[in-house]
Coordinates of C-alpha atoms and ligand atoms in Angstrom, one line a residue:
M1 CA -12.9 -31.1 -11.6
S2 CA -11.7 -33.5 -8.9
R3 CA -10.7 -32.3 -5.7
R4 CA -7.2 -30.8 -5.2
T5 CA -4.9 -30.4 -2.2
E6 CA -3.2 -27.1 -2.0
I7 CA 0.5 -27.2 -1.9
A8 CA 0.8 -25.0 1.0
T9 CA -1.4 -27.8 2.9
V10 CA 0.8 -30.8 1.5
L11 CA 3.7 -28.9 2.6
Q12 CA 2.6 -27.7 6.3
S13 CA 1.4 -31.1 7.1
P14 CA 2.9 -33.8 4.8
E15 CA 1.4 -37.1 5.4
V16 CA 3.8 -39.7 3.7
G17 CA 2.1 -42.5 2.0
T18 CA -1.2 -40.6 1.2
K19 CA -2.5 -40.2 -2.3
V20 CA -3.0 -36.6 -3.5
T21 CA -4.2 -34.5 -6.4
V22 CA -2.2 -31.3 -6.9
M23 CA -2.5 -28.7 -9.7
G24 CA -0.2 -26.0 -10.5
W25 CA 2.3 -24.3 -12.8
V26 CA 5.5 -25.7 -13.8
R27 CA 8.3 -23.5 -12.4
A28 CA 11.3 -25.9 -13.6
F29 CA 11.6 -29.2 -15.0
R30 CA 15.1 -30.9 -14.4
S31 CA 16.7 -34.0 -15.9
R32 CA 13.4 -35.0 -17.3
R33 CA 12.7 -36.2 -13.8
F34 CA 11.9 -33.1 -11.2
I35 CA 9.3 -30.7 -11.5
A36 CA 8.8 -27.8 -9.2
L37 CA 5.4 -27.0 -9.0
N38 CA 3.8 -24.0 -7.8
D39 CA -0.2 -23.3 -7.0
G40 CA 0.2 -19.9 -5.6
S41 CA -0.7 -21.0 -2.0
T42 CA 2.7 -20.6 -0.9
I43 CA 6.1 -19.2 -2.1
N44 CA 7.5 -22.9 -1.8
N45 CA 7.3 -25.2 -4.7
L46 CA 6.3 -28.9 -4.3
Q47 CA 8.8 -31.2 -6.1
V48 CA 7.2 -33.8 -8.2
V49 CA 9.1 -36.9 -9.2
V50 CA 8.5 -38.3 -12.7
D51 CA 9.7 -41.8 -14.0
F52 CA 9.7 -40.6 -17.5
E53 CA 9.6 -44.2 -18.8
N54 CA 6.0 -44.5 -17.5
F55 CA 4.6 -41.4 -19.5
S56 CA 4.3 -40.9 -23.0
E57 CA 7.0 -38.7 -24.9
D58 CA 4.3 -36.5 -26.0
L59 CA 3.3 -35.9 -22.6
I60 CA 6.6 -35.2 -21.3
K61 CA 7.5 -32.8 -24.0
Q62 CA 4.1 -30.7 -22.7
V63 CA 5.5 -30.4 -19.4
S64 CA 7.2 -27.3 -20.0
F65 CA 7.8 -24.1 -18.3
H66 CA 4.7 -22.4 -17.0
A67 CA 2.5 -25.1 -18.5
C68 CA -0.4 -25.7 -16.3
I69 CA -0.6 -29.5 -14.9
K70 CA -2.7 -31.7 -12.9
V71 CA -0.5 -34.3 -11.0
I72 CA -1.9 -37.4 -8.9
G73 CA 0.4 -39.2 -7.0
Q74 CA 1.9 -40.6 -3.6
L75 CA 3.7 -38.4 -1.1
V76 CA 6.9 -39.7 -0.3
E77 CA 9.9 -38.9 1.9
S78 CA 12.3 -36.7 -0.2
Q79 CA 15.6 -37.9 -1.0
G80 CA 16.9 -34.5 -1.5
S81 CA 17.4 -31.6 0.9
G82 CA 15.2 -28.4 1.4
Q83 CA 11.9 -30.3 1.5
S84 CA 10.4 -33.2 3.6
V85 CA 8.2 -34.6 0.9
E86 CA 7.7 -35.1 -2.5
L87 CA 5.3 -36.5 -5.0
Q88 CA 5.7 -39.4 -6.8
A89 CA 3.8 -39.0 -10.1
E90 CA 1.4 -41.8 -11.0
E91 CA -0.7 -39.6 -13.4
I92 CA -0.2 -36.3 -15.2
E93 CA -2.4 -34.4 -17.1
I94 CA -1.8 -31.2 -19.0
L95 CA -4.5 -28.6 -18.3
G96 CA -3.1 -25.6 -20.1
A97 CA -0.1 -26.1 -22.6
S98 CA 2.7 -23.4 -22.7
D99 CA 5.1 -22.6 -25.1
P100 CA 8.6 -22.2 -22.9
E101 CA 10.4 -20.3 -26.0
A102 CA 7.6 -18.0 -26.5
Y103 CA 6.6 -17.2 -22.8
P104 CA 6.9 -13.6 -21.9
L105 CA 9.0 -14.1 -18.9
Q106 CA 12.1 -16.1 -19.4
P107 CA 13.7 -17.6 -16.4
K108 CA 16.3 -14.8 -15.7
R109 CA 16.5 -11.9 -13.6
Q110 CA 14.1 -9.3 -15.4
T111 CA 13.9 -5.6 -14.6
M112 CA 11.0 -4.1 -12.7
E113 CA 10.1 -1.9 -15.7
F114 CA 10.0 -4.7 -17.9
L115 CA 7.9 -6.8 -15.5
R116 CA 5.4 -3.9 -15.3
E117 CA 4.6 -4.3 -19.1
K118 CA 4.0 -8.1 -18.4
A119 CA 1.5 -7.5 -15.5
H120 CA -0.6 -10.3 -16.7
F121 CA 2.3 -12.6 -15.9
R122 CA 4.4 -11.0 -13.1
M123 CA 2.0 -12.4 -10.3
R124 CA 3.6 -15.8 -11.2
T125 CA 7.2 -15.0 -10.2
N126 CA 8.3 -15.5 -6.7
T127 CA 8.8 -11.8 -5.9
F128 CA 5.4 -10.6 -6.8
S129 CA 3.6 -13.6 -5.6
A130 CA 5.2 -12.9 -2.4
V131 CA 4.0 -9.1 -2.7
F132 CA 0.7 -9.9 -3.4
R133 CA 0.3 -12.7 -0.7
I134 CA 1.6 -9.9 1.6
R135 CA -0.9 -7.3 0.2
H136 CA -3.6 -9.5 1.0
A137 CA -2.5 -10.2 4.6
I138 CA -2.0 -6.4 5.2
A139 CA -5.6 -6.0 4.0
F140 CA -7.1 -8.8 6.2
A141 CA -4.8 -7.5 9.1
I142 CA -6.4 -4.0 8.9
H143 CA -10.0 -5.1 9.0
K144 CA -9.1 -7.3 11.9
Y145 CA -7.5 -4.6 13.8
Y146 CA -10.4 -2.4 13.6
N147 CA -13.0 -5.2 14.0
D148 CA -11.1 -6.2 17.2
H149 CA -11.0 -2.7 18.5
G150 CA -14.8 -2.0 18.1
Y151 CA -14.7 0.0 15.1
Y152 CA -17.3 0.0 12.3
Y153 CA -16.2 -0.5 8.5
M154 CA -17.9 2.3 6.6
H155 CA -18.1 2.6 2.8
S156 CA -17.6 6.2 1.9
P157 CA -18.7 7.2 -1.8
I158 CA -16.5 7.0 -4.8
V159 CA -18.3 9.4 -6.8
T160 CA -18.5 12.9 -5.0
G161 CA -19.4 16.4 -5.2
S162 CA -16.7 17.8 -2.7
D163 CA -13.1 18.1 -2.8
A164 CA -12.2 16.9 0.7
E165 CA -8.5 18.0 0.3
G166 CA -9.1 21.1 -1.4
A167 CA -6.2 20.4 -3.7
G168 CA -8.0 20.4 -7.1
E169 CA -6.6 17.1 -8.2
M170 CA -9.8 15.2 -9.2
F171 CA -10.9 13.2 -12.1
R172 CA -14.1 14.2 -13.3
V173 CA -17.2 11.9 -13.4
T174 CA -19.4 12.8 -16.3
T175 CA -22.0 11.3 -19.0
L176 CA -22.1 14.5 -20.9
D177 CA -20.7 14.3 -24.6
P178 CA -17.4 15.7 -24.7
A179 CA -17.6 16.9 -28.1
K180 CA -21.0 18.9 -27.5
P181 CA -21.6 19.2 -23.7
A182 CA -24.6 21.0 -22.6
L183 CA -23.8 24.8 -22.2
D184 CA -25.5 27.3 -20.1
E185 CA -26.3 30.8 -21.4
N186 CA -22.8 32.1 -20.6
G187 CA -21.5 29.3 -23.1
E188 CA -19.8 27.6 -20.2
V189 CA -20.4 23.6 -19.6
D190 CA -23.9 23.3 -17.9
W191 CA -23.3 20.5 -15.1
S192 CA -26.8 20.8 -14.0
A193 CA -27.5 18.9 -17.1
D194 CA -25.0 16.2 -16.1
F195 CA -26.1 12.6 -14.6
F196 CA -26.0 13.7 -11.1
G197 CA -27.5 17.4 -11.8
K198 CA -24.1 18.7 -10.6
A199 CA -20.4 18.4 -11.4
T200 CA -18.8 15.5 -9.7
N201 CA -15.5 13.6 -9.4
L202 CA -13.8 10.5 -8.0
T203 CA -13.2 11.0 -4.6
V204 CA -9.7 12.0 -3.0
S205 CA -10.7 10.7 0.3
G206 CA -13.6 9.5 2.3
Q207 CA -12.5 11.4 5.4
L208 CA -15.5 14.1 5.5
Q209 CA -18.1 11.2 5.1
A210 CA -16.2 9.4 7.8
E211 CA -16.7 12.4 10.4
I212 CA -20.5 11.8 9.6
G213 CA -19.9 8.1 10.6
A214 CA -17.8 9.0 13.6
L215 CA -20.4 11.4 15.1
A216 CA -22.8 8.9 15.0
L217 CA -21.2 5.2 15.5
G218 CA -18.2 6.6 17.6
K219 CA -15.3 4.9 15.8
V220 CA -15.4 4.1 12.1
Y221 CA -13.1 3.5 9.5
T222 CA -13.3 3.5 5.7
F223 CA -10.8 1.4 3.4
G224 CA -11.5 2.0 -0.5
P225 CA -9.9 3.4 -3.6
T226 CA -9.2 7.0 -3.9
F227 CA -7.9 8.8 -6.8
R228 CA -5.6 11.7 -7.4
A229 CA -4.8 13.4 -10.9
E230 CA -1.7 14.7 -9.6
N231 CA 1.2 14.5 -12.3
S232 CA 3.7 13.2 -10.1
N233 CA 5.8 10.6 -11.5
T234 CA 7.4 9.4 -8.6
S235 CA 8.0 5.9 -7.0
R236 CA 5.7 6.9 -4.1
H237 CA 2.5 8.2 -6.0
L238 CA -0.2 6.4 -7.8
A239 CA -3.4 8.2 -9.5
E240 CA -5.4 5.3 -8.1
F241 CA -4.6 4.0 -4.7
W242 CA -6.2 2.5 -1.7
M243 CA -6.5 4.6 1.5
I244 CA -7.5 3.5 5.2
E245 CA -9.2 6.3 7.1
P246 CA -10.1 5.7 10.8
E247 CA -12.3 8.5 12.4
V248 CA -13.0 8.5 16.1
A249 CA -15.2 10.7 18.4
F250 CA -13.5 12.1 21.4
Y251 CA -10.1 11.7 19.9
D252 CA -7.7 14.5 20.2
I253 CA -4.4 14.7 18.2
H254 CA -2.4 12.6 20.8
D255 CA -4.9 10.1 20.9
N256 CA -4.8 10.1 17.1
M257 CA -1.0 9.6 17.1
D258 CA -1.1 6.7 19.5
L259 CA -3.7 5.0 17.3
A260 CA -1.4 5.5 14.2
E261 CA 1.7 4.1 16.0
D262 CA 0.0 1.0 17.4
F263 CA -1.9 0.3 14.1
S264 CA 1.1 0.5 11.9
K265 CA 3.0 -1.7 14.1
Y266 CA 0.2 -4.2 14.4
L267 CA 0.3 -4.5 10.6
I268 CA 4.0 -5.1 10.6
N269 CA 3.7 -7.5 13.3
Y270 CA 1.0 -9.4 11.5
V271 CA 3.2 -9.9 8.3
L272 CA 6.0 -10.9 10.5
E273 CA 3.9 -13.6 12.3
N274 CA 2.1 -14.9 9.5
Y275 CA 4.0 -14.6 6.4
P276 CA 7.8 -15.4 7.2
D277 CA 8.6 -17.5 4.0
D278 CA 7.3 -14.6 1.5
L279 CA 9.3 -12.1 3.6
A280 CA 12.3 -14.2 3.8
I281 CA 12.2 -14.2 -0.2
L282 CA 11.9 -10.6 -0.2
D283 CA 14.7 -10.0 2.2
K284 CA 17.0 -12.1 0.1
R285 CA 16.0 -10.5 -3.2
I286 CA 17.1 -7.0 -1.5
Q287 CA 20.2 -8.6 -0.3
D288 CA 21.1 -10.0 -3.7
L289 CA 20.5 -6.7 -5.2
E290 CA 22.5 -4.9 -3.0
K291 CA 25.6 -6.8 -3.5
Q292 CA 26.0 -4.8 -6.6
M293 CA 25.7 -1.6 -5.0
K294 CA 28.1 0.7 -3.2
K295 CA 28.0 0.4 0.5
E296 CA 26.8 3.7 1.2
D297 CA 23.8 3.1 -1.2
R298 CA 22.9 0.0 0.8
R299 CA 20.1 -0.1 3.5
P300 CA 21.4 0.0 6.9
M301 CA 19.6 -3.2 7.7
G302 CA 18.1 -6.2 6.0
L303 CA 14.1 -6.0 5.4
I304 CA 13.1 -8.6 8.3
D305 CA 15.6 -6.7 10.7
T306 CA 14.2 -3.4 9.7
L307 CA 10.5 -4.4 10.2
R308 CA 11.5 -6.0 13.7
F309 CA 13.1 -2.9 14.6
V310 CA 10.1 -0.5 13.9
V311 CA 7.8 -2.9 15.9
D312 CA 10.2 -2.7 18.7
N313 CA 10.8 1.0 19.1
D314 CA 8.8 4.0 19.8
F315 CA 8.4 6.4 17.2
E316 CA 10.0 9.7 17.4
R317 CA 7.4 12.6 18.0
I318 CA 8.3 16.0 17.2
T319 CA 6.5 19.3 16.3
Y320 CA 6.9 20.7 12.7
T321 CA 8.8 23.7 14.5
E322 CA 11.3 21.7 16.1
A323 CA 11.7 19.5 12.7
I324 CA 12.6 23.0 11.1
N325 CA 15.0 24.0 13.9
I326 CA 16.8 20.7 13.7
L327 CA 17.1 20.5 9.9
R328 CA 18.4 24.2 10.0
S329 CA 21.2 23.2 12.2
S330 CA 22.1 20.0 10.7
K331 CA 25.0 19.5 8.8
P332 CA 23.7 18.7 5.1
F333 CA 22.1 22.2 5.6
K334 CA 25.0 23.8 6.7
K335 CA 27.1 22.4 4.0
G336 CA 24.4 23.3 1.3
R337 CA 23.5 19.6 0.5
F338 CA 19.7 20.3 0.7
E339 CA 18.3 21.2 -2.6
F340 CA 15.4 23.3 -0.9
E341 CA 15.9 25.2 2.4
P342 CA 14.1 24.3 5.4
S343 CA 12.3 27.3 6.5
W344 CA 9.2 27.8 8.8
G345 CA 6.1 28.0 6.8
S346 CA 7.1 25.9 3.6
D347 CA 6.5 22.2 3.5
L348 CA 9.1 19.5 4.4
Q349 CA 10.4 18.4 1.3
A350 CA 11.0 14.5 0.7
E351 CA 14.7 15.3 1.3
H352 CA 14.2 16.7 4.8
E353 CA 11.8 14.0 5.6
R354 CA 14.2 11.4 4.6
W355 CA 17.1 13.1 6.6
L356 CA 15.1 13.2 9.6
V357 CA 14.0 9.5 9.6
E358 CA 16.9 7.9 8.1
K359 CA 19.8 10.1 9.5
K360 CA 18.9 11.9 12.5
F361 CA 16.5 9.4 14.2
Q362 CA 16.8 6.3 12.5
K363 CA 13.2 5.4 13.1
P364 CA 9.7 6.3 12.0
V365 CA 9.1 9.7 13.1
I366 CA 5.5 11.6 13.8
V367 CA 5.6 15.3 12.9
R368 CA 2.8 17.5 14.4
D369 CA 1.4 21.0 14.4
Y370 CA 2.2 22.2 10.9
P371 CA 1.7 25.9 9.9
K372 CA -1.9 26.3 9.0
D373 CA -1.4 27.7 5.6
I374 CA 0.1 24.4 4.1
K375 CA -2.6 22.2 5.6
A376 CA -6.2 21.6 4.7
F377 CA -9.2 23.8 5.9
Y378 CA -10.6 21.2 8.3
M379 CA -7.5 20.7 10.9
R380 CA -8.1 22.2 14.3
M381 CA -6.5 25.5 14.9
N382 CA -4.1 25.4 17.7
D383 CA -4.0 28.2 20.5
D384 CA -1.0 29.9 18.9
D385 CA -3.3 30.7 16.0
K386 CA -0.3 29.7 13.7
T387 CA -0.4 26.0 13.7
V388 CA -3.0 23.3 13.2
A389 CA -3.2 20.1 14.8
A390 CA -1.9 18.1 11.8
M391 CA 0.2 15.0 12.1
D392 CA 2.1 13.1 9.3
V393 CA 4.0 9.7 10.0
L394 CA 7.1 9.3 8.3
F395 CA 9.0 6.0 7.4
P396 CA 12.3 5.3 6.2
G397 CA 12.9 4.7 2.7
I398 CA 9.3 6.2 1.9
G399 CA 8.5 9.2 3.7
E400 CA 4.8 10.1 4.3
V401 CA 2.6 6.9 5.0
I402 CA 0.0 8.6 7.2
G403 CA -1.5 11.8 7.3
G404 CA -4.2 13.3 9.6
S405 CA -5.3 15.8 12.1
Q406 CA -7.7 16.6 14.8
R407 CA -10.6 18.1 13.1
E408 CA -12.0 21.9 13.7
E409 CA -15.1 21.2 15.7
R410 CA -15.7 24.9 16.5
L411 CA -18.1 26.2 13.8
D412 CA -17.1 29.9 13.8
I413 CA -13.4 29.0 13.5
L414 CA -14.1 26.5 10.8
E415 CA -16.2 29.0 8.8
S416 CA -13.7 31.5 9.0
R417 CA -11.1 29.1 7.7
I418 CA -13.3 28.0 4.9
K419 CA -13.6 31.7 3.8
E420 CA -9.8 32.4 4.2
M421 CA -9.2 29.3 2.0
D422 CA -11.7 30.1 -0.6
I423 CA -13.4 27.1 -0.4
H424 CA -16.9 26.6 -2.0
A425 CA -19.0 26.5 1.3
E426 CA -22.3 25.6 -0.4
E427 CA -21.1 21.8 -1.2
L428 CA -20.1 21.7 2.6
W429 CA -23.5 22.5 4.3
W430 CA -23.8 19.1 5.6
Y431 CA -20.2 19.0 6.9
L432 CA -21.0 22.4 8.6
D433 CA -24.4 20.9 10.4
L434 CA -22.0 18.3 11.9
R435 CA -20.8 21.4 14.0
K436 CA -24.2 22.9 14.7
F437 CA -25.8 19.8 16.1
G438 CA -24.1 17.9 18.5
G439 CA -20.6 18.3 17.4
C440 CA -17.7 17.1 19.5
P441 CA -13.8 16.8 19.3
H442 CA -12.8 14.2 17.0
A443 CA -9.7 13.0 14.9
G444 CA -8.6 10.6 12.5
F445 CA -5.9 10.0 9.7
G446 CA -5.3 8.2 6.4
L447 CA -3.0 5.3 5.7
G448 CA -2.0 5.0 2.4
F449 CA -2.4 1.4 1.5
E450 CA 0.2 0.9 -1.0
R451 CA 2.8 2.9 0.9
I452 CA 2.7 0.6 3.8
V453 CA 2.6 -2.4 1.6
Q454 CA 5.7 -1.0 0.0
F455 CA 7.3 -0.3 3.5
I456 CA 6.6 -4.1 4.3
T457 CA 7.7 -5.6 1.3
G458 CA 10.7 -3.4 0.8
M459 CA 9.6 -2.6 -2.7
D460 CA 11.5 0.2 -4.3
N461 CA 8.5 1.3 -6.6
I462 CA 4.9 1.9 -5.5
R463 CA 3.6 0.5 -8.9
D464 CA 5.2 -2.9 -8.0
V465 CA 2.7 -3.4 -4.8
I466 CA -0.5 -2.9 -6.8
P467 CA -1.4 -5.4 -9.2
F468 CA -2.4 -2.9 -12.1
P469 CA -0.8 0.6 -11.5
R470 CA -2.4 3.7 -12.8
T471 CA -0.1 6.5 -13.3
P472 CA 0.1 9.3 -15.7
G473 CA 0.0 7.8 -19.2
K474 CA -0.6 4.3 -18.1
A475 CA -3.8 2.3 -17.6
E476 CA -3.2 -1.0 -19.3
F477 CA -4.6 -4.3 -18.2
Ligands
4AD501 O1 -1.9 13.1 3.6 P1 -3.5 12.6 2.8 O2 -3.6 13.8 1.5 O3 -4.6 12.8 3.4 C1 -5.9 12.9 3.6 O4 -6.3 12.5 2.5 C2 -6.9 12.9 4.7 N1 -8.2 13.3 4.1 C3 -6.7 11.7 5.4 C4 -7.4 11.5 6.9 O5 -7.2 12.7 7.7 N2 -8.6 10.8 7.0 O6 -3.4 11.1 2.2 C5 -3.2 10.2 3.1 C6 -2.1 9.2 2.9 C7 -0.9 9.8 2.7 O7 -0.2 9.8 3.9 C8 -0.1 8.9 1.7 O8 0.5 7.7 2.5 C9 -1.1 8.3 0.8 O9 -2.4 8.6 1.4 N3 -1.1 9.0 -0.5 C10 -0.9 8.5 -1.6 N4 -0.5 7.2 -1.9 C11 0.0 6.9 -2.9 N5 -0.2 7.7 -4.3 C12 -0.8 8.9 -4.0 N6 -0.8 9.8 -4.9 C13 -0.9 9.5 -2.6 N7 -1.6 10.6 -2.0 C14 -1.4 10.3 -0.9
MG502 MG1 -0.6 14.4 3.6

């Protein structure tokens, strides 16, 4: 294969008069003369100009929608507006023919649901190519942020014997024959006969192992896939999603909130600075969709303006108790517009979170110090003995994007919490050891990768920001 120049390079530093080879997919072929060619390196197409009398009729016919072609030609100054150069085709080769009538994605607006069924082609659309370039950018920026701040990237295991969140929403990992598993004397499945000699699951979080790392390397982060068998068919839940979990020795809950805010702003800023063309396409897409909506259903600001606003303003920080009080004295509560009553001791519902973020404060909100009974066993008990040093970062349009806490470093309190919450302490012997031998105050959080990608790209459904979504009943591709 001869060397090719990527279209991003051609358009970034166009050198009129040079001969280049480009390869890509035909997005349009107008008037048997103008090919819009895209190779995925940028949202922008390169215009290829074809003098059809120089090519065989058979070849011209094969230059069809989403055929893959190679073009050698000369860069010339563009006649039309919108681009500075175009490619005058001298040689065209069909690398992969296509059938424009049978191509599963016809060139018209398709619903997101339809495109999900065609996940093997949806990345070729403008919207999805922009989303997945930005997804890459955020993943890269995450590593850059932590590397630049002196953190070590740590790989936590994917197969695990412990349930970090204690929520019991785990996928079993086993090699036992489901039709006739080994049984113990009580007739129950004998997990000691299983591959790992014990019951194992896919991880729901790398946090507990990240704490091991933090108490040795000081500052670590994990970034890997996590799995939750929760039967939530919502626009914010996946059964397989990626999580970033920084864990830092000597941090308290306030340091943790500072890190969460600085880190999320960095990611947004990184995309604003480096991916303006992709963001512009996504911004325009939303504006087009909103033209058909009622005014009250539209977003208060465009996508890029929203991102800028979040970067430029401090996040609101309130306690859970303050949040409940604000909610109880709110208009929608007094007028009976909330489905669930906000009451001290029960979890904030999505409708409460959204009202706080979108109506009351109109910016991201960090809620901290939640009642101990609605949070995980490892969160640090506050002096009031009622709340724990937990924090959730809530974003407009999405709700919870980050969940974290200061960890309980005091062995006796941790042990009594484990007992209170009926957690199998045997599996956590190593976790308790960390408190016995050189424990220290420490804190961390988990950022839901797809949720931040959702926020930055403005996509409504989390299934449209991961290449191949896993949700209840769906594991195609
Ligand atoms: O709040 P969560 O459950 O926190 C933890 O797992 C902690 N162990 C993290 C830590 O302190 N190291 O999950 C963290 C984040 C949530 O805020 C949310 O953004 C995302 O993970 N998340 C999901 N994203 C997509 N689909 C799901 N089913 C998710 N569940 C959680
Ligand atoms: Mg949470």
